[in-house]
């Protein structure tokens, strides 16, 4: 039986996508060859890349000022590449620290210019999003993490500012609409909400490139990858193909607006049970709750292992919380069905009958 996959990443993918991916590994589009054994310069693979770029542009309504790239090195390489390409050595960037990923982004950017940590929620183990702080208007960019995969907070809308954003959207890309024109750059590791591990979606404002006072190694220069359509060197063909299939699946579902509605309904189902069921409690400030990574606790944590065991028996896997929060984390990405969440909710109700 196929399990309900609540892992945070690598994470659930639509079943239809997995079936097509399996077929392409066997015989890609009737070529008599696997997708994995053809040239990345073949017309067949160039078409995959073109379809992937076109789908990303369509899903997020990407303006002509921006380019869509598929790179390697994970979202983690974008922590430094973003600053290397956009932050001049005499310029200042602002960062909001909302968790482990932002902390890493801040550390890496400091090598390239002046970095100000504008606000942090570290004082409460990142269980809320900082508010009411000043954002200077002369920053080169404002960096934030839209969804904090580990702690379960998410910006319902971007921080209010006229400064162009750079945003790590690794765990909520394509889960809702985004006004890309306000972003200098967006990046997202594929393995949370877009595809398998191995590629990173990067959307760059090309008009803001080429302005820094340093030499950038060829492979780390966004202009290299723009000029060569993400094929300066051999691109990760399989992760790009599966990401393409997933993006086309999102388009078939009605695009990011439809996805956002479903994600809101799915998250509400689980949060309502967390708030209703006297045995459980959420870990995050209610107004900052993530629709993608839902973190909660059993008030009596001695029963954690039993709850995980019962969830497993019902087919729900991957709900153990990250070690820095504890408790449980249910990741409810685009591909998670309402049925999967209802199954977990039923386990919680049964637990209440047993112990409530
Ligand atoms: C997982 C994750 C990362 C790290 O991604 P890698 O591709 O493993 O480098 C960065 N930011 C966020 C928000 C994440 O969820």
Short mmCIF file of C-alpha atoms and ligand atoms in Angstrom, two decimals, residues 74-76 79 101 145 147 149 168 170-171 189 191-192, ligand 1:
data_model
loop_
_atom_site.label_atom_id
_atom_site.label_comp_id
_atom_site.label_asym_id
_atom_site.label_seq_id
_atom_site.Cartn_x
_atom_site.Cartn_y
_atom_site.Cartn_z
CA UNK A 74 21.41 22.88 -3.55
CA UNK A 75 19.68 25.86 -2.03
CA UNK A 76 22.70 26.01 0.27
CA UNK A 79 23.29 31.38 0.27
CA UNK A 101 18.36 28.35 6.90
CA UNK A 145 13.03 32.76 4.07
CA UNK A 147 8.70 29.24 4.78
CA UNK A 149 10.75 24.16 7.03
CA UNK A 168 14.66 31.35 -0.11
CA UNK A 170 12.74 26.14 -0.97
CA UNK A 171 9.78 24.75 0.92
CA UNK A 189 15.98 23.50 -3.75
CA UNK A 191 13.37 18.39 -3.08
CA UNK A 192 10.67 20.02 -0.93
C1 LIG B 1 15.99 22.27 2.76
C2 LIG B 1 16.17 23.73 2.75
C3 LIG B 1 17.40 24.33 2.39
C4 LIG B 1 18.62 23.52 2.03
O1 LIG B 1 18.47 22.95 0.77
P1 LIG B 1 19.66 22.10 0.10
O2 LIG B 1 19.13 21.92 -1.30
O3 LIG B 1 19.77 20.84 0.87
O4 LIG B 1 20.89 22.92 0.14
C5 LIG B 1 17.47 25.71 2.37
N1 LIG B 1 16.42 26.47 2.72
C6 LIG B 1 15.23 25.94 3.07
C7 LIG B 1 14.10 26.84 3.44
C8 LIG B 1 15.07 24.55 3.11
O5 LIG B 1 13.90 24.03 3.46
#
